[in-house]
């Protein structure tokens, strides 16, 4: 048989998704939260974001325990960052994931897919019930996020050091198209050891990409050991500044601090790096700051205990 | 051997396919504001000078940073643009192979990867600069069409097709001078289709890129020996036109492949896989089977037997006529 010109699955400008469809009830609920947050005072906003993050954490634990696969430690360190972004910052439309002027979130630390999937389903990009298929045969929810199958995933990640160059390209492209949409790349600190990040950092600084924000989930641990024991990253903020970025350091579990860092106007002509100091395994005492929880899966008793702590 | 006297003697006019590429890219950019070019400090070698002069804002030169370049290409596609990501084929493919796999092919990003000056084009600059493994690497990646135009007409048609087609593509744009091989009256490039340039019943030479015109000359030499060789131009290496390859094996009973690349995994392996699965026949796979010694491109092609003579000898060998 001759090869068909349609051998490639034609990808529409947005996404090629037939399996995971928007959950309109969840979208309505998320929009309600966004409206409440827009009117809320700081205490109320902090409480609402904490509640959102708490729900995501519990679902992360039950999803990983159910699937027998996942990266619980990193999922829990990045949760408050994702909750703040999707709860209060990013302009996205879960009913129309390919909306051309949407803000873009690139999860460079793709191993923390469960935190992303849970956050996306909370916003209504797809029904939360589908999370139970995570890592199951033929599920759209792969161990690492795929742009092919998950609405809201902008680029397929997993191998480290890929997100920032893609984010730089998005920011350059949106600017060329005259769009005001923002691009946020969430990076692990360990993956900054990949040189591709610094190639991209150089380009972003050189091009003055004001619409680009990098958020570093600075939990200080990588798969095998502390980052400081493996290949030291400090002085981290100075490195970004030297590449033409502004850099701020915040408590990555303080929703209001994150909110301020993610919404303050950028210095003219500078991309922003938010170094979010986090704790791997945050919220579960026996996981916190423990390197083995990089990709250890809780057994039934550990999961029950973790959910109890996260209640 | 009697064939030696005609080695590489040709009076055909030859072209650098990069010129056709550069000219067509400017035309495309005039017609479609989404078309942008991305390069790695290769404005000159990717022939992007005219593009840069006319569309300075739409040229993203990232400097000497190929992983960044390919990721940025994927990001530009995400933003709704149609990026042509240009760099020396050897660096584009080798240094950014994982970006090509994950950010472009697996992400189904609308990126047109343009590997310039492939094969042995860099001659005496040596094996570090020879892009001889690119076809093998890229052919192994799913959902990534691998397109190798053989002449300027195919180059123009292929990049027009790439711009009009949503999805990833790798285009191998030759620097080595080639004559026109596209027959008049048929589309210069049809995605996924090989073009039979010459009929023959005794054997088939399947060639790609710079080797196509050499295969045609080889067929002319073989005709003097009474051997009727079919010549097939494969300009889409992946996905391969299986039907044309099966027809070649069935109807001519012997196949020789020729490419300016390692046949291990490249065109030779691709054709051999189809032949083996469908109609096993004797084959010879011509290509670069070692790191090249020092020398200019023409010398290196001779060294590897990638000449009209070399191809003709391989055909005689596969037919058992080499000692006749």
mmCIF file of N, CA and C in Angstrom, chain A residues 125-218:
data_model
loop_
_atom_site.group_PDB
_atom_site.id
_atom_site.type_symbol
_atom_site.label_atom_id
_atom_site.label_comp_id
_atom_site.label_asym_id
_atom_site.label_seq_id
_atom_site.Cartn_x
_atom_site.Cartn_y
_atom_site.Cartn_z
ATOM 1 N N UNK A 125 -10.526 21.173 32.298
ATOM 2 C CA UNK A 125 -10.003 20.787 30.980
ATOM 3 C C UNK A 125 -10.470 19.374 30.614
ATOM 4 N N UNK A 126 -10.659 18.528 31.620
ATOM 5 C CA UNK A 126 -11.214 17.183 31.404
ATOM 6 C C UNK A 126 -11.763 16.700 32.744
ATOM 7 N N UNK A 127 -12.617 15.708 32.723
ATOM 8 C CA UNK A 127 -13.271 15.288 33.967
ATOM 9 C C UNK A 127 -12.295 14.652 34.961
ATOM 10 N N UNK A 128 -12.459 15.005 36.224
ATOM 11 C CA UNK A 128 -11.554 14.508 37.264
ATOM 12 C C UNK A 128 -11.585 12.982 37.367
ATOM 13 N N UNK A 129 -12.724 12.378 36.986
ATOM 14 C CA UNK A 129 -12.796 10.901 37.084
ATOM 15 C C UNK A 129 -11.726 10.234 36.230
ATOM 16 N N UNK A 130 -11.303 10.936 35.167
ATOM 17 C CA UNK A 130 -10.316 10.319 34.284
ATOM 18 C C UNK A 130 -8.950 10.185 34.928
ATOM 19 N N UNK A 131 -8.728 10.893 36.043
ATOM 20 C CA UNK A 131 -7.431 10.790 36.724
ATOM 21 C C UNK A 131 -7.157 9.360 37.186
ATOM 22 N N UNK A 132 -8.221 8.615 37.435
ATOM 23 C CA UNK A 132 -8.022 7.246 37.926
ATOM 24 C C UNK A 132 -7.429 6.351 36.848
ATOM 25 N N UNK A 133 -7.398 6.826 35.585
ATOM 26 C CA UNK A 133 -6.770 6.025 34.524
ATOM 27 C C UNK A 133 -5.283 6.326 34.391
ATOM 28 N N UNK A 134 -4.766 7.246 35.226
ATOM 29 C CA UNK A 134 -3.363 7.644 35.103
ATOM 30 C C UNK A 134 -2.451 6.426 34.994
ATOM 31 N N UNK A 135 -1.645 6.402 33.961
ATOM 32 C CA UNK A 135 -0.635 5.366 33.715
ATOM 33 C C UNK A 135 -1.216 3.996 33.379
ATOM 34 N N UNK A 136 -2.540 3.904 33.256
ATOM 35 C CA UNK A 136 -3.142 2.620 32.876
ATOM 36 C C UNK A 136 -2.983 2.413 31.372
ATOM 37 N N UNK A 137 -3.055 1.172 30.909
ATOM 38 C CA UNK A 137 -2.896 0.924 29.471
ATOM 39 C C UNK A 137 -3.864 1.770 28.632
ATOM 40 N N UNK A 138 -3.342 2.444 27.644
ATOM 41 C CA UNK A 138 -4.092 3.246 26.674
ATOM 42 C C UNK A 138 -4.693 4.524 27.257
ATOM 43 N N UNK A 139 -4.375 4.845 28.494
ATOM 44 C CA UNK A 139 -4.896 6.098 29.046
ATOM 45 C C UNK A 139 -4.249 7.281 28.336
ATOM 46 N N UNK A 140 -4.993 8.371 28.127
ATOM 47 C CA UNK A 140 -4.352 9.592 27.613
ATOM 48 C C UNK A 140 -3.395 10.199 28.635
ATOM 49 N N UNK A 141 -3.539 9.790 29.900
ATOM 50 C CA UNK A 141 -2.724 10.375 30.966
ATOM 51 C C UNK A 141 -1.474 9.531 31.177
ATOM 52 N N UNK A 142 -0.491 9.817 30.360
ATOM 53 C CA UNK A 142 0.796 9.108 30.407
ATOM 54 C C UNK A 142 1.566 9.526 31.661
ATOM 55 N N UNK A 143 2.580 8.775 31.991
ATOM 56 C CA UNK A 143 3.428 9.140 33.119
ATOM 57 C C UNK A 143 4.042 10.516 32.968
ATOM 58 N N UNK A 144 4.263 10.943 31.741
ATOM 59 C CA UNK A 144 4.732 12.293 31.458
ATOM 60 C C UNK A 144 3.737 12.959 30.507
ATOM 61 N N UNK A 145 3.512 14.248 30.644
ATOM 62 C CA UNK A 145 2.422 14.896 29.904
ATOM 63 C C UNK A 145 2.659 14.911 28.388
ATOM 64 N N UNK A 146 1.633 14.535 27.660
ATOM 65 C CA UNK A 146 1.724 14.533 26.206
ATOM 66 C C UNK A 146 0.770 15.560 25.621
ATOM 67 N N UNK A 147 1.290 16.366 24.720
ATOM 68 C CA UNK A 147 0.447 17.345 24.037
ATOM 69 C C UNK A 147 -0.575 16.655 23.140
ATOM 70 N N UNK A 148 -0.262 15.410 22.735
ATOM 71 C CA UNK A 148 -1.176 14.702 21.848
ATOM 72 C C UNK A 148 -2.507 14.381 22.507
ATOM 73 N N UNK A 149 -2.462 14.107 23.777
ATOM 74 C CA UNK A 149 -3.649 13.492 24.375
ATOM 75 C C UNK A 149 -4.261 14.272 25.518
ATOM 76 N N UNK A 150 -3.597 15.299 26.018
ATOM 77 C CA UNK A 150 -4.121 16.003 27.190
ATOM 78 C C UNK A 150 -4.357 17.473 26.866
ATOM 79 N N UNK A 151 -5.623 17.901 26.837
ATOM 80 C CA UNK A 151 -5.893 19.320 26.590
ATOM 81 C C UNK A 151 -5.306 20.173 27.702
ATOM 82 N N UNK A 152 -4.689 21.274 27.323
ATOM 83 C CA UNK A 152 -4.041 22.144 28.304
ATOM 84 C C UNK A 152 -2.547 21.898 28.390
ATOM 85 N N UNK A 153 -2.073 20.772 27.848
ATOM 86 C CA UNK A 153 -0.627 20.518 27.808
ATOM 87 C C UNK A 153 -0.092 21.163 26.529
ATOM 88 N N UNK A 154 0.821 22.096 26.678
ATOM 89 C CA UNK A 154 1.282 22.882 25.526
ATOM 90 C C UNK A 154 2.362 22.179 24.727
ATOM 91 N N UNK A 155 3.199 21.398 25.399
ATOM 92 C CA UNK A 155 4.264 20.660 24.717
ATOM 93 C C UNK A 155 4.560 19.427 25.553
ATOM 94 N N UNK A 156 4.940 18.350 24.889
ATOM 95 C CA UNK A 156 5.194 17.111 25.611
ATOM 96 C C UNK A 156 6.523 17.218 26.350
ATOM 97 N N UNK A 157 6.495 16.948 27.640
ATOM 98 C CA UNK A 157 7.733 17.047 28.421
ATOM 99 C C UNK A 157 7.991 15.747 29.172
ATOM 100 N N UNK A 158 9.110 15.686 29.791
ATOM 101 C CA UNK A 158 9.551 14.476 30.490
ATOM 102 C C UNK A 158 11.067 14.485 30.541
ATOM 103 N N UNK A 159 11.713 14.449 29.373
ATOM 104 C CA UNK A 159 13.156 14.654 29.378
ATOM 105 C C UNK A 159 13.430 16.077 29.878
ATOM 106 N N UNK A 160 14.420 16.248 30.710
ATOM 107 C CA UNK A 160 14.593 17.539 31.389
ATOM 108 C C UNK A 160 15.324 18.540 30.504
ATOM 109 N N UNK A 161 15.079 19.809 30.798
ATOM 110 C CA UNK A 161 15.748 20.869 30.055
ATOM 111 C C UNK A 161 15.071 21.222 28.748
ATOM 112 N N UNK A 162 13.834 20.812 28.562
ATOM 113 C CA UNK A 162 13.142 21.110 27.304
ATOM 114 C C UNK A 162 12.190 22.300 27.392
ATOM 115 N N UNK A 163 11.663 22.564 28.588
ATOM 116 C CA UNK A 163 10.559 23.516 28.694
ATOM 117 C C UNK A 163 10.930 24.951 28.396
ATOM 118 N N UNK A 164 12.081 25.394 28.876
ATOM 119 C CA UNK A 164 12.397 26.816 28.728
ATOM 120 C C UNK A 164 12.612 27.226 27.263
ATOM 121 N N UNK A 165 13.358 26.448 26.465
ATOM 122 C CA UNK A 165 13.455 26.838 25.051
ATOM 123 C C UNK A 165 12.086 26.912 24.373
ATOM 124 N N UNK A 166 11.214 25.970 24.664
ATOM 125 C CA UNK A 166 9.882 26.020 24.052
ATOM 126 C C UNK A 166 9.149 27.267 24.533
ATOM 127 N N UNK A 167 9.263 27.562 25.835
ATOM 128 C CA UNK A 167 8.611 28.762 26.365
ATOM 129 C C UNK A 167 9.153 30.031 25.720
ATOM 130 N N UNK A 168 10.446 30.065 25.485
ATOM 131 C CA UNK A 168 11.037 31.229 24.810
ATOM 132 C C UNK A 168 10.459 31.362 23.403
ATOM 133 N N UNK A 169 10.349 30.233 22.702
ATOM 134 C CA UNK A 169 9.773 30.270 21.355
ATOM 135 C C UNK A 169 8.327 30.756 21.374
ATOM 136 N N UNK A 170 7.566 30.302 22.369
ATOM 137 C CA UNK A 170 6.172 30.750 22.473
ATOM 138 C C UNK A 170 6.138 32.271 22.680
ATOM 139 N N UNK A 171 6.979 32.751 23.600
ATOM 140 C CA UNK A 171 6.969 34.187 23.905
ATOM 141 C C UNK A 171 7.392 35.012 22.687
ATOM 142 N N UNK A 172 8.392 34.532 21.966
ATOM 143 C CA UNK A 172 8.810 35.247 20.751
ATOM 144 C C UNK A 172 7.670 35.233 19.735
ATOM 145 N N UNK A 173 7.024 34.080 19.582
ATOM 146 C CA UNK A 173 5.959 33.951 18.592
ATOM 147 C C UNK A 173 4.745 34.799 18.935
ATOM 148 N N UNK A 174 4.363 34.798 20.215
ATOM 149 C CA UNK A 174 3.205 35.609 20.604
ATOM 150 C C UNK A 174 3.490 37.091 20.385
ATOM 151 N N UNK A 175 4.702 37.496 20.684
ATOM 152 C CA UNK A 175 5.057 38.895 20.464
ATOM 153 C C UNK A 175 4.995 39.236 18.975
ATOM 154 N N UNK A 176 5.526 38.321 18.139
ATOM 155 C CA UNK A 176 5.470 38.548 16.692
ATOM 156 C C UNK A 176 4.038 38.673 16.198
ATOM 157 N N UNK A 177 3.146 37.910 16.813
ATOM 158 C CA UNK A 177 1.746 37.939 16.388
ATOM 159 C C UNK A 177 0.966 39.074 17.045
ATOM 160 N N UNK A 178 1.628 39.835 17.898
ATOM 161 C CA UNK A 178 0.950 40.960 18.522
ATOM 162 C C UNK A 178 0.024 40.559 19.653
ATOM 163 N N UNK A 179 0.215 39.367 20.184
ATOM 164 C CA UNK A 179 -0.639 38.905 21.278
ATOM 165 C C UNK A 179 -0.052 39.349 22.614
ATOM 166 N N UNK A 180 -0.935 39.682 23.545
ATOM 167 C CA UNK A 180 -0.482 40.091 24.875
ATOM 168 C C UNK A 180 -0.401 38.897 25.825
ATOM 169 N N UNK A 181 -0.650 37.704 25.329
ATOM 170 C CA UNK A 181 -0.664 36.530 26.211
ATOM 171 C C UNK A 181 0.702 36.302 26.856
ATOM 172 N N UNK A 182 0.676 35.741 28.062
ATOM 173 C CA UNK A 182 1.904 35.491 28.815
ATOM 174 C C UNK A 182 2.328 34.031 28.705
ATOM 175 N N UNK A 183 3.601 33.800 28.938
ATOM 176 C CA UNK A 183 4.128 32.447 28.938
ATOM 177 C C UNK A 183 4.831 32.193 30.268
ATOM 178 N N UNK A 184 4.435 31.107 30.932
ATOM 179 C CA UNK A 184 5.055 30.744 32.205
ATOM 180 C C UNK A 184 5.645 29.341 32.056
ATOM 181 N N UNK A 185 6.908 29.195 32.420
ATOM 182 C CA UNK A 185 7.560 27.887 32.380
ATOM 183 C C UNK A 185 7.898 27.491 33.814
ATOM 184 N N UNK A 186 7.414 26.325 34.225
ATOM 185 C CA UNK A 186 7.724 25.829 35.564
ATOM 186 C C UNK A 186 8.842 24.801 35.450
ATOM 187 N N UNK A 187 9.950 25.095 36.121
ATOM 188 C CA UNK A 187 11.143 24.251 36.027
ATOM 189 C C UNK A 187 11.458 23.628 37.381
ATOM 190 N N UNK A 188 12.031 22.445 37.340
ATOM 191 C CA UNK A 188 12.615 21.889 38.546
ATOM 192 C C UNK A 188 13.985 22.501 38.754
ATOM 193 N N UNK A 189 14.455 22.537 39.990
ATOM 194 C CA UNK A 189 15.798 23.094 40.174
ATOM 195 C C UNK A 189 16.871 22.141 39.655
ATOM 196 N N UNK A 190 16.686 20.856 39.886
ATOM 197 C CA UNK A 190 17.685 19.888 39.409
ATOM 198 C C UNK A 190 17.880 19.970 37.908
ATOM 199 N N UNK A 191 16.802 20.209 37.180
ATOM 200 C CA UNK A 191 16.939 20.198 35.713
ATOM 201 C C UNK A 191 17.722 21.399 35.182
ATOM 202 N N UNK A 192 17.985 22.372 36.074
ATOM 203 C CA UNK A 192 18.811 23.498 35.629
ATOM 204 C C UNK A 192 20.243 23.063 35.343
ATOM 205 N N UNK A 193 20.563 21.848 35.718
ATOM 206 C CA UNK A 193 21.884 21.315 35.354
ATOM 207 C C UNK A 193 21.979 21.021 33.850
ATOM 208 N N UNK A 194 20.844 20.938 33.186
ATOM 209 C CA UNK A 194 20.857 20.767 31.726
ATOM 210 C C UNK A 194 21.225 22.096 31.056
ATOM 211 N N UNK A 195 22.204 22.052 30.173
ATOM 212 C CA UNK A 195 22.684 23.275 29.536
ATOM 213 C C UNK A 195 21.669 23.972 28.644
ATOM 214 N N UNK A 196 20.705 23.218 28.145
ATOM 215 C CA UNK A 196 19.706 23.812 27.249
ATOM 216 C C UNK A 196 18.964 24.967 27.932
ATOM 217 N N UNK A 197 18.797 24.885 29.270
ATOM 218 C CA UNK A 197 18.140 25.985 29.982
ATOM 219 C C UNK A 197 18.910 27.283 29.817
ATOM 220 N N UNK A 198 20.215 27.166 29.863
ATOM 221 C CA UNK A 198 21.026 28.389 29.839
ATOM 222 C C UNK A 198 21.140 28.940 28.437
ATOM 223 N N UNK A 199 21.071 28.068 27.435
ATOM 224 C CA UNK A 199 20.938 28.570 26.062
ATOM 225 C C UNK A 199 19.670 29.420 25.949
ATOM 226 N N UNK A 200 18.578 28.886 26.508
ATOM 227 C CA UNK A 200 17.292 29.584 26.399
ATOM 228 C C UNK A 200 17.280 30.845 27.261
ATOM 229 N N UNK A 201 17.883 30.766 28.433
ATOM 230 C CA UNK A 201 17.929 31.943 29.310
ATOM 231 C C UNK A 201 18.659 33.085 28.605
ATOM 232 N N UNK A 202 19.730 32.727 27.905
ATOM 233 C CA UNK A 202 20.508 33.731 27.180
ATOM 234 C C UNK A 202 19.660 34.379 26.094
ATOM 235 N N UNK A 203 18.915 33.545 25.356
ATOM 236 C CA UNK A 203 18.061 34.071 24.283
ATOM 237 C C UNK A 203 16.968 34.973 24.854
ATOM 238 N N UNK A 204 16.345 34.533 25.949
ATOM 239 C CA UNK A 204 15.237 35.311 26.530
ATOM 240 C C UNK A 204 15.729 36.659 27.031
ATOM 241 N N UNK A 205 16.899 36.665 27.653
ATOM 242 C CA UNK A 205 17.463 37.922 28.121
ATOM 243 C C UNK A 205 17.835 38.824 26.960
ATOM 244 N N UNK A 206 18.478 38.245 25.974
ATOM 245 C CA UNK A 206 18.904 39.003 24.796
ATOM 246 C C UNK A 206 17.707 39.642 24.102
ATOM 247 N N UNK A 207 16.608 38.899 24.036
ATOM 248 C CA UNK A 207 15.435 39.385 23.301
ATOM 249 C C UNK A 207 14.471 40.175 24.178
ATOM 250 N N UNK A 208 14.806 40.322 25.443
ATOM 251 C CA UNK A 208 13.963 41.148 26.309
ATOM 252 C C UNK A 208 12.530 40.667 26.388
ATOM 253 N N UNK A 209 12.341 39.391 26.685
ATOM 254 C CA UNK A 209 11.005 38.800 26.643
ATOM 255 C C UNK A 209 10.223 39.094 27.924
ATOM 256 N N UNK A 210 9.632 40.256 27.956
ATOM 257 C CA UNK A 210 8.914 40.718 29.140
ATOM 258 C C UNK A 210 7.712 39.837 29.475
ATOM 259 N N UNK A 211 7.158 39.150 28.498
ATOM 260 C CA UNK A 211 5.964 38.337 28.745
ATOM 261 C C UNK A 211 6.300 36.936 29.258
ATOM 262 N N UNK A 212 7.586 36.679 29.463
ATOM 263 C CA UNK A 212 8.013 35.332 29.873
ATOM 264 C C UNK A 212 8.380 35.296 31.357
ATOM 265 N N UNK A 213 7.854 34.301 32.052
ATOM 266 C CA UNK A 213 8.203 34.092 33.452
ATOM 267 C C UNK A 213 8.653 32.641 33.639
ATOM 268 N N UNK A 214 9.782 32.461 34.274
ATOM 269 C CA UNK A 214 10.221 31.119 34.662
ATOM 270 C C UNK A 214 10.001 30.986 36.162
ATOM 271 N N UNK A 215 9.365 29.912 36.568
ATOM 272 C CA UNK A 215 9.190 29.646 37.996
ATOM 273 C C UNK A 215 9.988 28.400 38.331
ATOM 274 N N UNK A 216 10.919 28.546 39.253
ATOM 275 C CA UNK A 216 11.751 27.401 39.612
ATOM 276 C C UNK A 216 11.248 26.791 40.916
ATOM 277 N N UNK A 217 10.865 25.548 40.836
ATOM 278 C CA UNK A 217 10.439 24.807 42.022
ATOM 279 C C UNK A 217 11.710 24.375 42.764
ATOM 280 N N UNK A 218 12.143 25.266 43.678
ATOM 281 C CA UNK A 218 13.484 25.111 44.283
ATOM 282 C C UNK A 218 13.364 24.267 45.551
#
